[in-house]
Amino acid sequence: MRVGKEELRKQIEKYVKVSFGKEISEATEFEVYRALGQAIMEDIAEDWYETNKLYSQKKQAYYFSAEFLMGRALGNNLINLGVLDEVKEVLTELGIDYNKVEDAEEDSALGNGGLGRLAACFLDSLATLNLPGHGYGIRYRNGIFNQSFKDGYQVEKPETWLKYGDVWSVMRPADEVIVSFGDGSVRAVPYDMPIIGYGTRNINTLRLWEAKSLVDLDLGKFNQQDYLHATQDKTRAEDISRVLYPNDSTDEGKKLRLKQQYFFVSASLQDILRKYKRIHGTNFDEFPSYVAIQLNDTHPVIAIPELMRLFVDLEGLSWEKAWSIVEKTFSYTNHTILAEALEKWWVGLYEQVVPRVYQITQGINNQLRGFLAERFPNDPARQDRMSIIQGNMIHMAWLAIYGTHATNGVAALHTEILKHKELKDWYELYPERFLNKTNGITQRRWLLQSNPELSALITELIGNEWITDLSQLKKLEAYVDDEEVLKKLLSIKHAKKIELVKYLREVQGIEVNPNSIFDIQIKRLHEYKRQLLNIFHVIGLYNKLKLNPSMSFQPVTYIYGAKAAPGYLVAKGIIRLINEVAQVINKDPETNGKLRIVFVENYRVSVAQKLFPAADISEQISTAGKEASGTGNMKFMLNGALTIGTLDGANVEIVEEAGEENNFIFGLKVNEIEEMRAKGYDPHVPYNSVEGLKKIVDSLIDGTFNDLGTGIYGTIHRSLMENAPWHQADQYFVLEDFEAYRNAQKRINVEYRDRLSWAKKQLMNIANAGKFSSDRTIKEYADEIWFIEPAKLED
Ligand SMILES: *Cc1c(COP(=O)(O)O)cnc(C)c1O
């Protein structure tokens, strides 16, 4: 931002007057927030335009994602523009509290969890690195639902971030396109959000599409006084971008979902083709030299047959030519090996929604079958296994691997599992296509913005280069024996805990002791993430403290935050169980000073920014082999929390970097789980032999806890203890890992008391978090998959 303080004040005053017809002294915090947003949008307009012009001559990468979990923009934009302090000063002079202005912004929550947040971190890194890379997605009117609790059960309410419009988006009506389905067409209207890089004039773009009806109103019907039917078409068209599907790692196979996917993919490809033609004409030989498209999971994979359709049907290319361009243009990121998440579409539905794209998908499958018959002539079973269309289902992951030049996993362990197990057939066919790109997070949001105190200490010690080069943090190791630095680390952690205590008091009405260990598990609620293991341990601890009130014990606060998919009953049962355990324990005077349980309502990015900096312990306890990477684990590490975790996803790389001795690794490893499965795992063995475990598990059904007649605790109990046609008893090894987890928790409770030694471990984690910057991840994508180069506006 190049305006000075005086100019800035005038701009805020101007926009309060223009938009709300008021003097600044009369404005609400929300109105000030909006005026500030407008002032920023005006300030960056020129640079945004210039950046687009500069990039249009270069190869550009487009990140296709059904989700972008951006969170709030104001604070992040002010920091990246380098004007946060000035803005705070101006507001203070006007008698306005900046924090309240910041709180007036609703999160932009167009995502479920890690996958959407990764997309948001990637955009920040692309802009900061001056890389020509943009996002394409859907402008959902309602993002992820707002969560509240009633009687301990999750209640979902619609999220309405666009209630008053959105100051960070600019509609671009001139770029509108039409998207056609089997049953009619809709308009796709683009809205652009600026992605402001740190310390650069470059402004990248997130383009989100809104679905609109071709005719706003059917005049014929309206004139016949048929009001309802007159708006019906409009409603049906606009349903497409109405709401984000709230499932994290489950595939619903619903028609509207397929329409959403095709809608944003088709609109984005038409947009890219139009831009390409404007500059390069209709010779598409050079297309892959100017366009790279990353498919974030299988959600946008229908882009592969859609680009074929656009090339063959509309641009008149031969099938062979079109296919060779398509393969070179696209690349695919796999995010999961959970069977229930692998997207498949029923042929009948797919054909109905996108008939021509279905024909092309058949063509692609026939081509693949021909190729497989040549490569594996004596293995018809394998040819069938690798078919995109099998029986009446279309396998989007197979289409993704076949139609792209690169497939990547999101952490080293995950990529190895893909290569040697889940995607073994494909790895043998195309070994050169498989790459690893370990996920990362942006340090601008997750350290500089969320933890200014720790940021200031780091800058004081090693300078500020870490903001754009996180590997600089390694220099902090020089201070590992510096008692003064270690004490500062501890006092910053304490200050962040006190801030969280205040938030919990105000928002949830609960008192928490900042001298207790803050042990935090925040992520989507899923059986594989094993929040159940965590709460089982808490129940056991409570039982033990009741029996031995005088046992030596450092007080602990267990903090949870998680949304469950509305149809995922077991997950909702686990939320209810944690809330009930919290209620019982928090009101028990015998344990009151020692144990406290808090379930933070409506976990989202803005709340995450308060939780990560306040954590002593990061809970990363998924069943080994199930969590592809995780990124919450990285945010904790960067803020000096120690990990209690399994050797899963990026946890493996976290302890590789920071040292196993500075974290608390426990539990079965991937190969041990495989061995147990092979020889037959019986949860009754730990249930009967591990001290205290039987009592904990049975408390689900012996009346200790009460699910208000819903039967959900019984369901959880059966999922642990009984085989069923659709799963093995305790398929996530909660009981088998319980004792190892409890031992790790015991070590934490003892080691926490040696404050200086703990601070050293914190420091070692922070100092070795450099690898987990999304800047590093994005550089790897840019150099090894997209082949794009930086292009920077002159300062
Ligand atoms: C980082 C983040 C996630 C991902 O957390 P994991 O522990 O990696 O699953 C989910 N939701 C929000 C709001 C986040 O900030």
Short mmCIF file of C-alpha atoms in Angstrom, two decimals, residues 323-614:
data_model
loop_
_atom_site.label_atom_id
_atom_site.label_comp_id
_atom_site.label_asym_id
_atom_site.label_seq_id
_atom_site.Cartn_x
_atom_site.Cartn_y
_atom_site.Cartn_z
CA TRP A 323 -4.94 -36.04 -26.16
CA SER A 324 -1.25 -35.23 -26.37
CA ILE A 325 -1.95 -31.63 -25.30
CA VAL A 326 -4.28 -32.70 -22.49
CA GLU A 327 -1.74 -35.10 -21.00
CA LYS A 328 0.95 -32.43 -20.99
CA THR A 329 -1.34 -29.78 -19.49
CA PHE A 330 -2.79 -31.56 -16.47
CA SER A 331 -1.30 -32.97 -13.30
CA TYR A 332 -3.08 -34.56 -10.35
CA THR A 333 -2.68 -34.53 -6.58
CA ASN A 334 -3.92 -37.52 -4.65
CA HIS A 335 -5.00 -36.63 -1.12
CA THR A 336 -6.23 -39.86 0.34
CA ILE A 337 -6.18 -43.61 0.25
CA LEU A 338 -9.38 -43.99 2.27
CA ALA A 339 -11.60 -46.24 0.16
CA GLU A 340 -14.74 -44.24 0.98
CA ALA A 341 -13.14 -41.08 -0.42
CA LEU A 342 -12.19 -42.42 -3.86
CA GLU A 343 -14.65 -40.78 -6.22
CA LYS A 344 -16.69 -42.97 -8.54
CA TRP A 345 -19.68 -41.91 -10.61
CA TRP A 346 -22.56 -44.08 -11.63
CA VAL A 347 -22.59 -44.23 -15.43
CA GLY A 348 -26.33 -43.51 -15.66
CA LEU A 349 -26.02 -40.30 -13.65
CA TYR A 350 -22.88 -39.11 -15.44
CA GLU A 351 -24.41 -39.73 -18.84
CA GLN A 352 -27.54 -37.84 -17.87
CA VAL A 353 -25.68 -34.81 -16.51
CA VAL A 354 -22.94 -34.53 -19.17
CA PRO A 355 -23.87 -36.72 -22.16
CA ARG A 356 -21.15 -35.57 -24.55
CA VAL A 357 -18.47 -35.69 -21.85
CA TYR A 358 -19.60 -39.23 -21.14
CA GLN A 359 -19.03 -40.23 -24.77
CA ILE A 360 -15.56 -38.73 -24.59
CA THR A 361 -14.86 -40.51 -21.31
CA GLN A 362 -15.82 -43.76 -23.09
CA GLY A 363 -13.41 -42.85 -25.87
CA ILE A 364 -10.62 -42.29 -23.35
CA ASN A 365 -11.43 -45.60 -21.69
CA ASN A 366 -11.37 -47.46 -25.02
CA GLN A 367 -7.98 -45.95 -25.80
CA LEU A 368 -6.72 -46.99 -22.35
CA ARG A 369 -8.09 -50.54 -22.79
CA GLY A 370 -6.30 -50.83 -26.12
CA PHE A 371 -3.06 -49.73 -24.54
CA LEU A 372 -3.45 -52.09 -21.57
CA ALA A 373 -4.21 -55.01 -23.90
CA GLU A 374 -0.88 -54.35 -25.64
CA ARG A 375 1.09 -53.89 -22.43
CA PHE A 376 -0.44 -56.72 -20.41
CA PRO A 377 -1.78 -59.15 -23.05
CA ASN A 378 -1.78 -62.10 -20.66
CA ASP A 379 -3.40 -60.34 -17.73
CA PRO A 380 -7.08 -59.63 -18.45
CA ALA A 381 -7.80 -59.22 -14.73
CA ARG A 382 -5.35 -56.37 -14.61
CA GLN A 383 -6.85 -54.78 -17.70
CA ASP A 384 -10.22 -54.82 -15.93
CA ARG A 385 -8.83 -53.49 -12.66
CA MET A 386 -7.23 -50.53 -14.41
CA SER A 387 -10.24 -49.61 -16.53
CA ILE A 388 -11.72 -46.18 -15.97
CA ILE A 389 -15.20 -47.55 -16.59
CA GLN A 390 -15.82 -50.76 -14.64
CA GLY A 391 -19.30 -52.22 -14.76
CA ASN A 392 -21.48 -49.18 -14.30
CA MET A 393 -19.03 -47.03 -12.38
CA ILE A 394 -16.53 -44.40 -13.59
CA HIS A 395 -13.32 -44.31 -11.54
CA MET A 396 -12.11 -40.73 -11.41
CA ALA A 397 -8.70 -41.50 -9.87
CA TRP A 398 -7.84 -43.80 -12.79
CA LEU A 399 -8.94 -41.12 -15.25
CA ALA A 400 -6.75 -38.67 -13.33
CA ILE A 401 -3.59 -40.76 -13.55
CA TYR A 402 -4.14 -41.74 -17.17
CA GLY A 403 -4.95 -38.21 -18.38
CA THR A 404 -2.07 -36.33 -16.71
CA HIS A 405 1.73 -36.27 -16.83
CA ALA A 406 2.22 -36.24 -13.05
CA THR A 407 0.53 -37.77 -10.01
CA ASN A 408 1.75 -36.70 -6.61
CA GLY A 409 1.15 -37.74 -3.03
CA VAL A 410 1.27 -35.15 -0.23
CA ALA A 411 3.90 -36.58 2.13
CA ALA A 412 6.78 -39.02 1.65
CA LEU A 413 5.06 -41.91 3.44
CA HIS A 414 1.79 -41.28 1.59
CA THR A 415 3.52 -41.29 -1.81
CA GLU A 416 5.31 -44.55 -0.96
CA ILE A 417 1.98 -46.16 0.00
CA LEU A 418 0.48 -44.96 -3.29
CA LYS A 419 3.38 -46.34 -5.33
CA HIS A 420 3.65 -49.69 -3.67
CA LYS A 421 0.10 -50.44 -2.59
CA GLU A 422 -2.92 -48.41 -3.62
CA LEU A 423 -1.69 -47.37 -7.06
CA LYS A 424 0.82 -50.18 -7.60
CA ASP A 425 -0.63 -51.19 -11.00
CA TRP A 426 -0.30 -47.63 -12.21
CA TYR A 427 3.16 -47.05 -10.74
CA GLU A 428 4.42 -50.09 -12.62
CA LEU A 429 2.93 -48.72 -15.83
CA TYR A 430 4.10 -45.11 -15.41
CA PRO A 431 6.88 -44.95 -12.76
CA GLU A 432 8.07 -41.57 -14.11
CA ARG A 433 4.68 -39.99 -13.44
CA PHE A 434 4.78 -40.46 -9.65
CA LEU A 435 6.22 -37.72 -7.45
CA ASN A 436 6.07 -36.62 -3.84
CA LYS A 437 5.24 -33.08 -2.84
CA THR A 438 5.09 -32.87 0.93
CA ASN A 439 2.44 -30.34 1.97
CA GLY A 440 3.27 -27.05 3.62
CA ILE A 441 1.69 -24.02 5.30
CA THR A 442 2.25 -20.31 4.83
CA GLN A 443 4.29 -18.80 7.64
CA ARG A 444 2.73 -15.40 6.87
CA ARG A 445 -0.66 -16.45 8.24
CA TRP A 446 0.37 -19.18 10.66
CA LEU A 447 3.24 -17.42 12.41
CA LEU A 448 3.62 -13.76 11.42
CA GLN A 449 -0.10 -12.99 11.71
CA SER A 450 -1.21 -15.52 14.35
CA ASN A 451 1.75 -15.13 16.67
CA PRO A 452 3.27 -11.62 16.43
CA GLU A 453 5.05 -12.10 19.77
CA LEU A 454 6.96 -15.19 18.66
CA SER A 455 7.56 -13.57 15.27
CA ALA A 456 9.15 -10.56 16.95
CA LEU A 457 11.44 -12.75 19.07
CA ILE A 458 12.56 -14.73 16.03
CA THR A 459 13.24 -11.56 14.06
CA GLU A 460 15.18 -10.11 16.99
CA LEU A 461 17.38 -13.22 17.05
CA ILE A 462 17.93 -14.03 13.37
CA GLY A 463 16.51 -11.14 11.34
CA ASN A 464 13.33 -11.17 9.26
CA GLU A 465 14.34 -13.23 6.23
CA TRP A 466 12.38 -16.19 7.60
CA ILE A 467 9.19 -14.47 6.47
CA THR A 468 9.99 -15.38 2.88
CA ASP A 469 12.59 -18.10 3.53
CA LEU A 470 11.51 -20.33 6.38
CA SER A 471 14.69 -22.43 6.25
CA GLN A 472 16.34 -19.47 8.03
CA LEU A 473 14.74 -20.74 11.25
CA LYS A 474 17.56 -23.26 11.50
CA LYS A 475 19.71 -20.40 12.84
CA LEU A 476 17.66 -20.51 16.02
CA GLU A 477 19.47 -23.70 17.01
CA ALA A 478 22.36 -21.48 18.10
CA TYR A 479 20.21 -20.43 21.06
CA VAL A 480 19.34 -23.89 22.34
CA ASP A 481 21.41 -23.35 25.50
CA ASP A 482 20.62 -19.67 25.90
CA GLU A 483 18.56 -19.55 29.08
CA GLU A 484 17.31 -16.05 28.40
CA VAL A 485 15.93 -17.01 24.99
CA LEU A 486 14.38 -20.17 26.40
CA LYS A 487 12.64 -18.18 29.10
CA LYS A 488 11.32 -15.76 26.51
CA LEU A 489 9.92 -18.69 24.55
CA LEU A 490 8.11 -19.89 27.65
CA SER A 491 6.75 -16.49 28.48
CA ILE A 492 5.45 -15.99 24.92
CA LYS A 493 3.70 -19.35 25.09
CA HIS A 494 2.18 -18.32 28.40
CA ALA A 495 0.95 -15.04 26.92
CA LYS A 496 -0.70 -16.84 24.00
CA LYS A 497 -2.33 -19.25 26.46
CA ILE A 498 -3.72 -16.32 28.42
CA GLU A 499 -5.17 -14.86 25.22
CA LEU A 500 -6.88 -18.16 24.52
CA VAL A 501 -8.15 -18.34 28.11
CA LYS A 502 -9.77 -14.96 27.57
CA TYR A 503 -11.35 -16.07 24.29
CA LEU A 504 -12.72 -19.25 25.88
CA ARG A 505 -14.14 -17.25 28.74
CA GLU A 506 -15.87 -14.77 26.45
CA VAL A 507 -17.14 -17.15 23.81
CA GLN A 508 -17.78 -20.37 25.72
CA GLY A 509 -18.10 -19.12 29.27
CA ILE A 510 -15.50 -21.55 30.59
CA GLU A 511 -12.56 -20.92 32.93
CA VAL A 512 -9.23 -22.50 32.08
CA ASN A 513 -5.96 -22.48 34.03
CA PRO A 514 -3.13 -21.11 31.86
CA ASN A 515 -0.59 -23.00 33.98
CA SER A 516 -2.06 -26.32 32.94
CA ILE A 517 -0.72 -28.17 29.89
CA PHE A 518 -2.73 -27.14 26.81
CA ASP A 519 -3.16 -30.40 24.91
CA ILE A 520 -5.00 -29.66 21.67
CA GLN A 521 -6.61 -31.80 18.99
CA ILE A 522 -8.22 -29.67 16.26
CA LYS A 523 -9.17 -31.16 12.90
CA ARG A 524 -12.23 -32.69 11.25
CA LEU A 525 -13.93 -35.38 13.32
CA HIS A 526 -13.15 -38.73 11.74
CA GLU A 527 -12.72 -42.21 13.15
CA TYR A 528 -9.30 -42.55 11.52
CA LYS A 529 -8.10 -39.37 13.25
CA ARG A 530 -8.97 -41.10 16.54
CA GLN A 531 -10.42 -38.37 18.72
CA LEU A 532 -11.91 -41.44 20.47
CA LEU A 533 -8.45 -42.60 21.55
CA ASN A 534 -7.86 -39.16 23.04
CA ILE A 535 -11.10 -39.03 25.01
CA PHE A 536 -10.69 -42.65 26.16
CA HIS A 537 -7.37 -41.64 27.66
CA VAL A 538 -9.03 -38.70 29.39
CA ILE A 539 -11.72 -40.97 30.86
CA GLY A 540 -9.01 -43.31 32.13
CA LEU A 541 -7.08 -40.42 33.63
CA TYR A 542 -10.21 -39.21 35.39
CA ASN A 543 -10.87 -42.68 36.80
CA LYS A 544 -7.29 -42.81 38.07
CA LEU A 545 -7.34 -39.33 39.63
CA LYS A 546 -10.55 -40.25 41.45
CA LEU A 547 -8.83 -43.29 42.94
CA ASN A 548 -5.50 -41.52 43.71
CA PRO A 549 -6.30 -37.90 44.44
CA SER A 550 -2.79 -37.31 45.74
CA MET A 551 -0.88 -38.72 42.76
CA SER A 552 1.77 -36.43 41.38
CA PHE A 553 0.19 -34.74 38.37
CA GLN A 554 0.67 -31.63 36.29
CA PRO A 555 -2.79 -30.19 35.53
CA VAL A 556 -3.90 -30.61 31.92
CA THR A 557 -6.53 -28.92 29.76
CA TYR A 558 -7.65 -31.08 26.87
CA ILE A 559 -8.96 -28.90 24.05
CA TYR A 560 -10.89 -30.16 21.02
CA GLY A 561 -12.23 -28.51 17.91
CA ALA A 562 -13.93 -30.45 15.13
CA LYS A 563 -16.88 -30.47 12.79
CA ALA A 564 -18.47 -33.77 11.80
CA ALA A 565 -20.12 -34.35 8.44
CA PRO A 566 -23.86 -34.05 9.14
CA GLY A 567 -24.57 -37.61 7.99
CA TYR A 568 -21.62 -39.22 9.80
CA LEU A 569 -23.39 -40.59 12.86
CA VAL A 570 -20.44 -42.20 14.63
CA ALA A 571 -18.47 -38.95 14.34
CA LYS A 572 -21.38 -37.03 15.80
CA GLY A 573 -21.60 -39.58 18.60
CA ILE A 574 -17.94 -38.97 19.43
CA ILE A 575 -18.58 -35.20 19.63
CA ARG A 576 -21.45 -35.85 22.00
CA LEU A 577 -19.27 -38.19 24.10
CA ILE A 578 -16.48 -35.62 24.43
CA ASN A 579 -19.02 -32.97 25.42
CA GLU A 580 -20.53 -35.26 28.01
CA VAL A 581 -17.17 -36.27 29.47
CA ALA A 582 -16.37 -32.55 29.63
CA GLN A 583 -19.55 -31.86 31.54
CA VAL A 584 -18.92 -34.63 34.07
CA ILE A 585 -15.25 -33.82 34.64
CA ASN A 586 -15.47 -30.03 34.64
CA LYS A 587 -18.04 -29.99 37.41
CA ASP A 588 -16.34 -32.57 39.65
CA PRO A 589 -14.70 -30.66 42.54
CA GLU A 590 -12.34 -33.56 43.24
CA THR A 591 -10.58 -33.22 39.90
CA ASN A 592 -11.43 -29.67 39.10
CA GLY A 593 -7.99 -28.17 39.60
CA LYS A 594 -6.30 -30.92 37.59
CA LEU A 595 -8.34 -31.80 34.56
CA ARG A 596 -10.41 -29.65 32.30
CA ILE A 597 -12.03 -30.44 28.95
CA VAL A 598 -13.02 -27.83 26.39
CA PHE A 599 -14.72 -28.46 23.07
CA VAL A 600 -14.36 -25.26 21.04
CA GLU A 601 -17.53 -24.61 19.07
CA ASN A 602 -17.43 -23.95 15.33
CA TYR A 603 -13.73 -24.62 14.70
CA ARG A 604 -12.58 -22.60 11.68
CA VAL A 605 -9.55 -20.71 10.36
CA SER A 606 -9.99 -17.58 12.50
CA VAL A 607 -10.29 -19.69 15.67
CA ALA A 608 -7.42 -21.90 14.54
CA GLN A 609 -5.24 -18.78 14.53
CA LYS A 610 -5.85 -18.43 18.27
CA LEU A 611 -5.45 -22.13 19.08
CA PHE A 612 -2.18 -23.11 17.38
CA PRO A 613 -0.04 -20.45 19.15
CA ALA A 614 -1.46 -21.46 22.55
#
